CSV table of C-alpha atoms in Angstrom, one decimal:
chain,number,residue,atom,x,y,z
A,1116,MET,CA,-20.6,20.7,-9.7
A,1117,LYS,CA,-22.5,20.8,-6.9
A,1118,LYS,CA,-21.1,18.2,-4.4
A,1119,GLY,CA,-21.4,17.4,-0.3
A,1120,ARG,CA,-23.9,16.8,2.2
A,1121,ILE,CA,-24.4,19.6,4.7
A,1122,LEU,CA,-26.5,20.0,7.9
A,1123,VAL,CA,-25.9,23.3,9.6
A,1124,VAL,CA,-27.3,23.4,13.3
A,1125,ASP,CA,-27.6,26.4,13.9
A,1126,ASP,CA,-30.3,28.1,17.0
A,1127,ASN,CA,-31.2,31.5,14.8
A,1128,ARG,CA,-33.0,31.4,12.5
A,1129,ASN,CA,-32.4,34.4,10.4
A,1130,VAL,CA,-29.0,32.6,9.6
A,1131,LEU,CA,-30.4,29.4,8.9
A,1132,THR,CA,-32.7,31.3,5.3
A,1133,ALA,CA,-29.8,33.3,5.1
A,1134,LEU,CA,-27.3,29.9,4.4
A,1135,ARG,CA,-29.9,28.1,3.2
A,1136,ILE,CA,-30.1,30.3,-0.4
A,1137,LEU,CA,-25.9,30.8,0.0
A,1138,LEU,CA,-25.8,27.4,0.3
A,1139,GLY,CA,-28.1,25.4,-1.4
A,1140,ASN,CA,-25.7,26.9,-4.7
A,1141,TYR,CA,-22.6,25.1,-4.0
A,1142,PHE,CA,-23.9,21.8,-2.0
A,1143,GLU,CA,-26.1,19.8,-3.7
A,1144,ALA,CA,-28.2,18.4,0.1
A,1145,VAL,CA,-28.6,21.6,2.9
A,1146,THR,CA,-30.2,20.3,5.6
A,1147,LEU,CA,-31.2,22.9,8.2
A,1148,LEU,CA,-31.8,22.5,12.0
A,1149,SER,CA,-32.3,24.8,14.9
A,1150,SER,CA,-31.8,22.3,17.7
A,1151,PRO,CA,-28.9,20.6,18.0
A,1152,LYS,CA,-31.4,17.5,20.2
A,1153,GLN,CA,-31.8,16.1,16.6
A,1154,LEU,CA,-28.4,15.1,15.6
A,1155,HIS,CA,-29.0,11.8,15.9
A,1156,SER,CA,-31.2,10.6,14.0
A,1157,GLN,CA,-31.0,13.4,11.0
A,1158,LEU,CA,-27.0,12.4,10.6
A,1159,LYS,CA,-28.2,8.3,10.7
A,1160,GLU,CA,-31.0,9.9,8.0
A,1161,ILE,CA,-28.8,12.3,5.7
A,1162,SER,CA,-25.9,10.8,6.2
A,1163,PRO,CA,-24.1,14.7,6.0
A,1164,ASP,CA,-20.6,14.6,4.4
A,1165,ILE,CA,-19.7,17.9,6.5
A,1166,VAL,CA,-21.7,20.0,9.8
A,1167,LEU,CA,-21.9,23.2,10.3
A,1168,LEU,CA,-22.4,23.1,13.7
A,1169,ASP,CA,-23.1,26.9,16.3
A,1170,MET,CA,-21.3,26.9,19.1
A,1171,ASN,CA,-23.7,28.2,21.2
A,1172,PHE,CA,-27.5,26.7,21.4
A,1173,SER,CA,-29.8,28.6,25.0
A,1174,THR,CA,-30.5,32.5,25.6
A,1175,GLY,CA,-28.1,34.2,27.8
A,1176,ILE,CA,-25.7,31.3,28.1
A,1177,ASN,CA,-22.2,32.3,25.6
A,1178,THR,CA,-19.8,30.0,27.2
A,1179,GLY,CA,-20.0,28.3,23.9
A,1180,ASN,CA,-19.9,24.9,26.0
A,1181,GLU,CA,-22.9,23.6,24.4
A,1182,GLY,CA,-20.9,23.3,21.1
A,1183,LEU,CA,-18.4,21.7,22.8
A,1184,TYR,CA,-21.0,18.9,23.9
A,1185,TRP,CA,-22.2,18.4,20.3
A,1186,LEU,CA,-19.2,18.1,18.9
A,1187,SER,CA,-18.2,15.6,21.3
A,1188,GLU,CA,-21.1,13.6,20.6
A,1189,LEU,CA,-20.5,14.1,16.8
A,1190,LYS,CA,-17.4,12.1,17.0
A,1191,LYS,CA,-19.3,9.3,18.9
A,1192,LEU,CA,-21.0,9.2,15.8
A,1193,ASP,CA,-18.2,8.8,13.5
A,1194,ALA,CA,-15.0,10.3,14.4
A,1195,ASP,CA,-13.9,10.8,10.0
A,1196,LEU,CA,-16.8,13.3,9.8
A,1197,PRO,CA,-15.3,17.1,9.7
A,1198,VAL,CA,-17.3,19.8,11.6
A,1199,VAL,CA,-17.1,23.2,11.2
A,1200,LEU,CA,-18.1,25.3,14.0
A,1201,PHE,CA,-19.4,28.7,14.3
A,1202,THR,CA,-18.2,31.6,16.7
A,1203,ALA,CA,-18.4,35.2,18.0
A,1204,TYR,CA,-15.2,37.4,17.9
A,1205,ALA,CA,-15.1,36.9,21.6
A,1206,ASP,CA,-15.1,32.5,20.8
A,1207,ILE,CA,-12.0,32.2,19.2
A,1208,ASP,CA,-9.8,31.3,22.2
A,1209,LEU,CA,-12.7,28.6,22.5
A,1210,ALA,CA,-12.8,27.7,18.9
A,1211,VAL,CA,-9.3,27.0,18.7
A,1212,ASN,CA,-9.5,24.8,21.6
A,1213,ALA,CA,-12.7,22.8,20.0
A,1214,LEU,CA,-10.5,22.1,16.7
A,1215,LYS,CA,-7.8,20.2,19.6
A,1216,GLN,CA,-10.7,18.1,19.8
A,1217,GLY,CA,-11.5,17.7,16.6
A,1218,ALA,CA,-13.1,20.5,14.9
A,1219,SER,CA,-12.0,20.2,11.2
A,1220,ASP,CA,-12.2,24.4,11.3
A,1221,PHE,CA,-14.1,27.5,12.7
A,1222,VAL,CA,-15.6,30.2,10.5
A,1223,VAL,CA,-16.3,34.0,12.7
A,1224,LYS,CA,-19.9,35.7,12.8
A,1225,PRO,CA,-21.0,37.8,10.6
A,1226,TRP,CA,-18.9,35.5,7.8
A,1227,GLU,CA,-17.7,37.1,5.4
A,1228,ASN,CA,-19.7,34.9,2.1
A,1229,ALA,CA,-17.2,33.4,0.3
A,1230,LYS,CA,-14.6,32.0,2.7
A,1231,LEU,CA,-17.1,30.8,4.6
A,1232,ILE,CA,-18.0,28.4,0.7
A,1233,ALA,CA,-14.9,28.2,0.6
A,1234,THR,CA,-14.2,26.5,4.0
A,1235,LEU,CA,-16.8,24.5,3.8
A,1236,GLN,CA,-15.9,22.5,0.3
A,1237,ALA,CA,-12.3,21.9,2.5
A,1238,ALA,CA,-14.0,20.1,4.8
A,1239,CYS,CA,-15.9,18.1,2.0
A,1240,SER,CA,-13.1,17.1,0.0
A,1241,LEU,CA,-11.4,16.2,3.5
A,1242,ARG,CA,-14.7,14.1,4.1
A,1243,GLU,CA,-14.0,12.6,0.4
A,1244,SER,CA,-10.6,11.8,0.9
A,1245,ARG,CA,-10.9,10.9,4.2
A,1246,ASN,CA,-13.3,8.1,2.1
A,1247,ASN,CA,-11.3,7.1,0.1
A,1248,VAL,CA,-8.8,6.0,2.2
A,1249,LYS,CA,-11.0,4.3,4.5
A,1250,LEU,CA,-12.1,2.4,1.7
A,1251,LEU,CA,-8.2,1.8,-0.3
A,1252,ARG,CA,-7.4,0.3,3.7
A,1253,GLU,CA,-10.7,-1.8,3.7
A,1254,LYS,CA,-9.5,-3.2,-0.5
A,1255,GLN,CA,-5.6,-4.3,0.9
A,1256,ARG,CA,-7.0,-5.6,4.1
A,1257,ILE,CA,-9.9,-8.0,2.2
A,1258,LEU,CA,-6.6,-8.3,-0.2
A,1259,ASN,CA,-4.7,-9.0,2.4
A,1260,GLU,CA,-7.3,-12.0,4.0
A,1261,GLU,CA,-7.6,-13.5,1.2
A,1262,LEU,CA,-3.5,-13.5,0.8
A,1263,ASN,CA,-3.6,-14.9,4.5
A,1264,ARG,CA,-6.6,-17.6,4.3
A,1265,GLU,CA,-4.9,-19.5,1.4
A,1266,GLN,CA,-1.1,-20.1,3.7
A,1267,ASP,CA,1.0,-18.5,0.9
A,1268,ILE,CA,3.9,-19.8,2.0
A,1269,CYS,CA,6.1,-22.8,2.8
A,1270,TRP,CA,9.1,-22.6,4.6
A,1271,GLY,CA,11.1,-25.5,3.1
A,1272,VAL,CA,13.6,-27.3,5.8
A,1273,SER,CA,16.7,-26.1,4.9
A,1274,GLU,CA,19.3,-25.0,7.8
A,1275,SER,CA,19.0,-21.8,6.1
A,1276,VAL,CA,15.5,-21.0,5.9
A,1277,ARG,CA,15.4,-21.8,9.8
A,1278,ASN,CA,17.5,-19.4,10.3
A,1279,LEU,CA,15.5,-16.5,8.3
A,1280,GLN,CA,12.0,-18.4,10.5
A,1281,ARG,CA,14.0,-17.2,13.6
A,1282,LEU,CA,15.3,-14.3,12.6
A,1283,ILE,CA,11.0,-13.1,11.4
A,1284,GLU,CA,10.0,-14.3,14.7
A,1285,LYS,CA,11.7,-12.0,16.4
A,1286,VAL,CA,11.4,-8.6,14.6
A,1287,ALA,CA,7.9,-9.3,13.5
A,1288,GLN,CA,7.0,-7.8,17.4
A,1289,THR,CA,9.5,-4.8,16.8
A,1290,ASP,CA,8.4,-1.5,15.3
A,1291,VAL,CA,12.1,-1.6,14.2
A,1292,ASN,CA,12.2,-0.5,9.8
A,1293,ILE,CA,14.2,-3.6,7.7
A,1294,LEU,CA,15.2,-4.2,5.0
A,1295,ILE,CA,14.5,-7.9,2.7
A,1296,THR,CA,17.3,-8.9,0.3
A,1297,GLY,CA,17.6,-10.9,-2.1
A,1298,GLU,CA,17.6,-11.8,-5.8
A,1299,ASN,CA,14.3,-11.4,-7.9
A,1300,GLY,CA,11.6,-14.4,-7.5
A,1301,THR,CA,13.0,-15.6,-3.9
A,1302,GLY,CA,9.6,-14.5,-1.7
A,1303,LYS,CA,10.1,-11.1,-0.4
A,1304,GLU,CA,6.5,-9.7,0.0
A,1305,VAL,CA,5.3,-13.1,0.8
A,1306,ILE,CA,7.8,-12.7,3.4
A,1307,ALA,CA,7.2,-9.0,4.4
A,1308,ARG,CA,4.0,-10.2,4.6
A,1309,GLU,CA,4.8,-12.8,7.0
A,1310,ILE,CA,6.3,-10.7,9.0
A,1311,GLN,CA,2.6,-8.4,8.7
A,1312,ARG,CA,0.7,-11.1,10.2
A,1313,ARG,CA,3.5,-11.4,12.9
A,1314,SER,CA,3.5,-8.6,13.6
A,1315,SER,CA,1.2,-5.6,16.7
A,1316,ARG,CA,-0.1,-3.8,13.9
A,1317,ASN,CA,-2.0,-7.1,11.9
A,1318,LYS,CA,-5.2,-6.1,12.4
A,1319,GLU,CA,-4.3,-2.9,10.3
A,1320,VAL,CA,-3.5,-3.0,6.2
A,1321,LEU,CA,-0.5,-3.9,4.5
A,1322,ILE,CA,-0.1,-1.0,1.6
A,1323,THR,CA,2.6,-2.3,-1.5
A,1324,VAL,CA,3.5,-0.3,-3.3
A,1325,ASP,CA,6.4,-1.3,-6.5
A,1326,MET,CA,9.3,1.3,-6.5
A,1327,GLY,CA,10.0,0.6,-10.2
A,1328,ALA,CA,6.8,1.0,-11.6
A,1329,VAL,CA,5.7,4.8,-9.7
A,1330,THR,CA,7.2,7.3,-12.1
A,1331,GLU,CA,9.6,10.9,-10.9
A,1332,SER,CA,6.7,13.3,-11.7
A,1333,LEU,CA,4.5,11.4,-9.2
A,1334,PHE,CA,5.9,9.8,-7.0
A,1335,GLU,CA,4.8,12.0,-4.8
A,1336,SER,CA,1.3,12.4,-5.5
A,1337,GLU,CA,1.9,8.8,-5.7
A,1338,LEU,CA,3.5,8.3,-2.0
A,1339,PHE,CA,1.8,11.4,-0.4
A,1340,GLY,CA,-1.3,12.4,-1.8
A,1341,HIS,CA,-2.5,15.5,-4.0
A,1342,VAL,CA,-5.5,17.9,-4.1
A,1343,LYS,CA,-7.9,19.1,-5.8
A,1344,GLY,CA,-5.9,21.3,-8.4
A,1345,SER,CA,-2.5,21.0,-7.5
A,1346,PHE,CA,-1.5,19.8,-11.5
A,1347,THR,CA,-3.4,18.7,-14.8
A,1348,ASP,CA,-4.5,15.4,-14.0
A,1349,ALA,CA,-5.8,16.3,-9.9
A,1350,LYS,CA,-9.5,16.5,-10.8
A,1351,THR,CA,-10.3,15.2,-6.6
A,1352,ASP,CA,-8.1,14.9,-3.3
A,1353,ARG,CA,-6.3,11.9,-3.3
A,1354,ALA,CA,-4.8,10.1,-0.1
A,1355,GLY,CA,-1.0,8.9,-1.2
A,1356,LYS,CA,-0.1,5.6,0.4
A,1357,PHE,CA,1.7,6.9,2.8
A,1358,GLU,CA,-1.3,8.5,4.0
A,1359,ALA,CA,-3.5,4.6,3.2
A,1360,ALA,CA,-1.0,2.8,5.5
A,1361,ASN,CA,-1.1,5.2,8.6
A,1362,HIS,CA,-1.5,2.5,11.6
A,1363,GLY,CA,-0.4,0.0,9.7
A,1364,THR,CA,2.2,-1.5,7.5
A,1365,LEU,CA,4.4,0.0,4.2
A,1366,PHE,CA,6.2,-2.1,2.1
A,1367,LEU,CA,8.1,-0.4,-0.6
A,1368,ASP,CA,9.0,-3.4,-3.0
A,1369,GLU,CA,11.9,-2.9,-5.7
A,1370,ILE,CA,13.1,0.3,-3.3
A,1371,GLY,CA,16.8,0.0,-5.1
A,1372,ASN,CA,15.2,1.1,-8.5
A,1373,LEU,CA,14.3,4.9,-6.7
A,1374,SER,CA,16.3,8.0,-7.7
A,1375,TYR,CA,18.8,9.1,-5.8
A,1376,PRO,CA,16.8,12.9,-6.1
A,1377,LEU,CA,13.1,11.4,-4.3
A,1378,GLN,CA,15.1,9.2,-2.5
A,1379,ALA,CA,16.0,12.3,-0.5
A,1380,LYS,CA,12.2,12.9,-0.6
A,1381,LEU,CA,11.4,9.5,0.3
A,1382,LEU,CA,13.5,9.7,3.6
A,1383,ASN,CA,12.7,13.3,4.7
A,1384,ALA,CA,9.2,12.1,5.2
A,1385,LEU,CA,10.7,8.6,7.6
A,1386,GLN,CA,13.1,10.8,9.5
A,1387,SER,CA,10.5,14.0,9.7
A,1388,ARG,CA,6.9,11.2,10.1
A,1389,HIS,CA,4.6,13.4,8.4
A,1390,ILE,CA,4.2,14.5,5.1
A,1391,VAL,CA,2.9,17.1,2.9
A,1392,ARG,CA,0.5,16.0,0.3
A,1393,VAL,CA,0.7,18.0,-3.0
A,1394,GLY,CA,-0.8,21.3,-3.3
A,1395,GLU,CA,-1.1,21.8,0.1
A,1396,ASN,CA,1.0,23.5,2.5
A,1397,LYS,CA,-0.9,21.6,5.7
A,1398,THR,CA,1.2,18.5,7.2
A,1399,ILE,CA,0.0,15.2,7.9
A,1400,PRO,CA,1.4,12.9,10.9
A,1401,ILE,CA,2.2,9.8,9.4
A,1402,ASP,CA,2.2,6.4,12.0
A,1403,ILE,CA,3.7,3.4,9.7
A,1404,ARG,CA,5.3,0.1,9.8
A,1405,LEU,CA,8.4,0.3,7.0
A,1406,ILE,CA,9.5,-2.9,5.6
A,1407,CYS,CA,11.9,-2.4,2.0
A,1408,ALA,CA,12.6,-4.9,-0.8
A,1409,THR,CA,15.3,-5.1,-3.2
A,1410,ASN,CA,17.1,-7.5,-5.0
A,1411,ARG,CA,20.2,-5.0,-5.4
A,1412,ASP,CA,23.6,-4.5,-3.4
A,1413,LEU,CA,22.7,-1.4,-1.9
A,1414,HIS,CA,26.3,-0.7,-0.7
A,1415,GLU,CA,27.2,-1.7,-3.6
A,1416,SER,CA,24.8,1.2,-4.8
A,1417,VAL,CA,26.4,3.7,-2.1
A,1418,ARG,CA,30.6,2.6,-2.8
A,1419,LYS,CA,28.7,3.8,-6.4
A,1420,GLY,CA,27.1,7.1,-5.9
A,1421,GLU,CA,24.0,6.1,-6.5
A,1422,PHE,CA,21.6,5.0,-3.5
A,1423,ARG,CA,21.5,7.7,-0.2
A,1424,GLU,CA,23.6,6.0,2.9
A,1425,ASP,CA,21.5,8.6,5.0
A,1426,LEU,CA,18.4,6.4,3.7
A,1427,LEU,CA,20.0,3.6,3.8
A,1428,TYR,CA,21.0,3.7,7.2
A,1429,ARG,CA,17.1,4.9,7.7
A,1430,ILE,CA,15.2,1.9,5.9
A,1431,ASN,CA,18.3,-0.5,6.9
A,1432,THR,CA,17.6,-0.8,11.0
A,1433,ILE,CA,17.1,-5.3,10.6
A,1434,GLN,CA,18.1,-6.4,7.2
A,1435,VAL,CA,16.3,-9.9,6.3
A,1436,GLU,CA,18.2,-12.0,3.6
A,1437,ILE,CA,16.7,-14.4,1.2
A,1438,PRO,CA,19.0,-16.9,0.3
A,1439,PRO,CA,18.5,-18.1,-4.0
A,1440,LEU,CA,17.0,-22.1,-4.1
A,1441,ARG,CA,19.8,-23.1,-5.7
A,1442,LYS,CA,22.1,-22.4,-2.6
A,1443,ARG,CA,18.6,-24.5,-0.7
A,1444,LYS,CA,18.2,-28.1,-3.0
A,1445,GLU,CA,16.4,-28.7,-0.1
A,1446,ASP,CA,13.7,-26.9,0.0
A,1447,ILE,CA,12.4,-27.7,-3.7
A,1448,PRO,CA,10.5,-31.0,-2.9
A,1449,PRO,CA,8.6,-29.7,-0.4
A,1450,LEU,CA,8.2,-26.4,-2.3
A,1451,ALA,CA,7.3,-28.5,-5.3
A,1452,GLY,CA,4.2,-30.4,-2.9
A,1453,PHE,CA,2.7,-27.3,-1.7
A,1454,PHE,CA,2.7,-26.0,-5.1
A,1455,LEU,CA,1.3,-28.7,-6.5
A,1456,LYS,CA,-1.4,-30.1,-4.3
A,1457,LYS,CA,-2.5,-26.1,-4.0
A,1458,TYR,CA,-3.0,-25.4,-8.2
A,1459,ALA,CA,-4.6,-29.3,-8.1
A,1460,ALA,CA,-7.4,-27.9,-5.6
A,1461,LYS,CA,-7.3,-24.6,-8.2
A,1462,TYR,CA,-7.8,-26.6,-10.9
A,1463,GLY,CA,-9.9,-29.7,-10.0
A,1464,LYS,CA,-7.0,-31.8,-10.4
A,1465,LYS,CA,-7.0,-35.1,-7.7
A,1466,ASP,CA,-4.8,-37.2,-6.0
A,1467,LEU,CA,-1.1,-35.7,-8.5
A,1468,SER,CA,2.5,-36.3,-7.3
A,1469,LEU,CA,5.3,-35.7,-8.6
A,1470,SER,CA,7.5,-39.0,-9.3
A,1471,PRO,CA,10.9,-38.9,-7.7
A,1472,ALA,CA,12.4,-38.3,-11.2
A,1473,THR,CA,11.4,-35.1,-11.5
A,1474,ILE,CA,11.7,-34.2,-7.5
A,1475,ASP,CA,14.8,-35.8,-8.8
A,1476,ARG,CA,15.5,-32.8,-11.7
A,1477,LEU,CA,13.5,-30.4,-10.5
A,1478,GLN,CA,16.6,-30.0,-8.0
A,1479,ALA,CA,19.6,-30.6,-10.6
A,1480,TYR,CA,17.4,-27.4,-12.1
A,1481,HIS,CA,19.4,-24.0,-11.3
A,1482,TRP,CA,15.8,-21.7,-11.3
A,1483,PRO,CA,17.5,-18.5,-12.5
A,1484,GLY,CA,14.1,-16.8,-11.5
A,1485,ASN,CA,13.6,-19.0,-7.8
A,1486,ILE,CA,10.8,-19.7,-6.0
A,1487,ARG,CA,8.2,-17.0,-8.2
A,1488,GLU,CA,10.0,-20.1,-11.0
A,1489,LEU,CA,8.8,-23.0,-9.6
A,1490,GLN,CA,5.7,-22.3,-8.4
A,1491,HIS,CA,5.1,-20.9,-12.4
A,1492,THR,CA,6.1,-23.6,-13.6
A,1493,VAL,CA,4.6,-26.0,-11.3
A,1494,GLU,CA,1.3,-24.4,-11.7
A,1495,LYS,CA,1.0,-24.6,-16.5
A,1496,ALA,CA,3.0,-28.0,-15.8
A,1497,VAL,CA,-0.7,-28.9,-13.8
A,1498,ILE,CA,-2.8,-27.5,-16.2
A,1499,LEU,CA,-1.1,-29.5,-19.1
A,1500,SER,CA,-0.6,-33.2,-16.9
A,1501,GLU,CA,-2.9,-35.9,-18.7
A,1502,THR,CA,-1.8,-38.3,-15.9
A,1503,HIS,CA,-1.6,-38.5,-12.3
A,1504,ASP,CA,2.3,-38.6,-12.1
A,1505,LEU,CA,3.7,-36.0,-12.8
A,1506,GLN,CA,6.5,-36.7,-15.5
A,1507,ILE,CA,9.8,-34.0,-16.0
A,1508,ASN,CA,7.8,-33.8,-19.5
A,1509,ASP,CA,4.7,-32.6,-18.4
A,1510,PHE,CA,8.0,-28.8,-17.2
A,1511,TYR,CA,8.1,-27.8,-20.7
A,1512,LEU,CA,11.0,-25.4,-19.0
A,1513,PHE,CA,13.5,-28.5,-19.4
A,1514,ARG,CA,12.5,-28.5,-23.1
A,1515,SER,CA,13.6,-24.6,-23.7
A,1516,GLY,CA,16.6,-25.0,-22.2
A,1517,PRO,CA,17.2,-23.5,-19.6
A,1518,VAL,CA,19.5,-20.8,-18.1
A,1519,ASN,CA,22.2,-22.4,-16.2
A,1520,ILE,CA,24.0,-19.9,-13.9
A,1521,GLU,CA,26.8,-21.5,-12.2
A,1522,ARG,CA,27.7,-23.2,-15.6
A,1523,ASN,CA,27.8,-19.9,-17.4
A,1524,HIS,CA,29.3,-17.6,-14.5
A,1525,MET,CA,26.9,-15.3,-14.4
A,1526,THR,CA,26.5,-12.2,-12.3
A,1527,LEU,CA,23.3,-11.4,-10.4
A,1528,GLU,CA,22.1,-8.6,-13.0
A,1529,GLU,CA,23.4,-10.8,-16.3
A,1530,ALA,CA,20.8,-13.5,-15.3
A,1531,GLU,CA,18.4,-11.1,-14.6
A,1532,LYS,CA,18.3,-9.6,-18.4
A,1533,LYS,CA,18.8,-13.5,-19.7
A,1534,LEU,CA,16.2,-14.7,-17.9
A,1535,ILE,CA,13.8,-11.5,-19.8
A,1536,GLN,CA,15.1,-11.9,-23.4
A,1537,TYR,CA,14.3,-15.0,-22.5
A,1538,SER,CA,10.8,-14.9,-22.0
A,1539,LEU,CA,9.7,-12.4,-23.7
A,1540,LYS,CA,11.2,-14.0,-26.5
A,1541,ARG,CA,9.1,-17.2,-25.3
A,1542,ASN,CA,6.3,-15.3,-25.6
A,1543,ARG,CA,6.8,-13.0,-29.0
A,1544,ASP,CA,7.5,-9.8,-27.9
A,1545,ASN,CA,4.2,-9.3,-25.7
A,1546,LEU,CA,4.8,-7.3,-22.6
A,1547,SER,CA,2.5,-8.5,-21.0
A,1548,ALA,CA,2.2,-12.4,-20.7
A,1549,ALA,CA,6.2,-11.5,-20.6
A,1550,ALA,CA,5.8,-10.1,-16.7
A,1551,ALA,CA,2.8,-12.4,-16.3
A,1552,GLU,CA,5.9,-15.1,-15.9
A,1553,LEU,CA,7.9,-14.0,-13.8
A,1554,GLY,CA,5.7,-12.6,-12.3
A,1555,ILE,CA,6.3,-8.8,-12.0
A,1556,SER,CA,3.9,-6.1,-13.5
A,1557,ARG,CA,4.0,-4.5,-17.0
A,1558,PRO,CA,5.3,-1.4,-15.6
A,1559,THR,CA,8.6,-3.0,-13.3
A,1560,LEU,CA,9.4,-5.3,-17.3
A,1561,TYR,CA,9.1,-1.9,-19.3
A,1562,SER,CA,11.8,-0.1,-16.7
A,1563,LYS,CA,14.0,-3.5,-16.4
A,1564,MET,CA,14.2,-3.1,-20.4
A,1565,LYS,CA,15.0,0.0,-20.5
A,1566,LYS,CA,17.4,-0.8,-18.4
A,1567,TYR,CA,19.0,-3.4,-19.6
A,1568,HIS,CA,19.3,-1.6,-23.3
A,1569,LEU,CA,16.2,-4.1,-24.9
A,1570,ILE,CA,14.7,-1.4,-25.8
């Protein structure tokens, strides 16, 4: 199948004729130029995926400087456009220098057809990969803007939250690796986005990876990318999350769920600051700000031999601990009011308020699902409400027999298991509905069900 548009620039008409016949069998469009002076107009007109550029055009001049000049001009117009250089044997040192200035590769004249085609197809795949990265980054940028536009954060008034704010203000402007810890639903991803928003990388993307949803077989492909044909389903080249997050922030959620063997691969990438796509030997440098999150005690996991100590030190330059909602009950009224205003606007219900008795009951509840549970509870109450003043009866959670963690002296894992069982029962074992209610992805819910032997 023909794929890609190629622009060939060479002043030798015999070369152009030969390339038109050869390349026409492999590329969907082949444009030939005998002079580089038309490059600017042709670039805009045909938007090529790759350029094959000769290094000498003027009669009697073989320095290759013309090729370097036009290479720089092409890079000014499109920095990501792959440029493959045509060079004679004597120009190889010059071609190597050109690689340092942004050329993708070079081909020696007279060329071998198979090698030329392979080189150009590799450059075409590089262009496709770069476009995929751009698309992913653009989608993520739009998502980040939408999240920031919603101002999807309410700090609260407790002293513990004020301390949290002060810590984030100090570390956000640095590039140190941050580990955010806290129970499920405490808002770890919200804090990660706030750190990104306040950082020097706030114009770049934040790429999120749910480590609990990444299977072992696809770990390297998902994080580091792959090249076409590297495994059965690798139909095209694909950039990984590290590459997509380059110059921005990479947020690895549920880092505690990563299996021990995969931890070594992640550590190697973080230490070397480069990655290698599956099926490829070329290293790709990465420049990211790393933020991780977990609801587990990783120091305890290290003690049990479940988590690498060297990886923990690598990701944990600064630890940000988010306290559970039950330990900062003074934050419940402002948080409930924040969500009430948000969902009243979303569902077109004006002038909604919470009665004092309702606020008292909200503060008396232990919120095993933390802020996420409070958010979903308020949203449901807004949807079901029939009066402007929301009463306790609008919050059906209380009629369903909530889990009382303090009363039952549960561990965090026991509470999480109980909450999952509770949600599954209420949703009649509908995994998608239960996952949505719990505020996690379906694969994450499935992973947790396996962990707690619920399947």
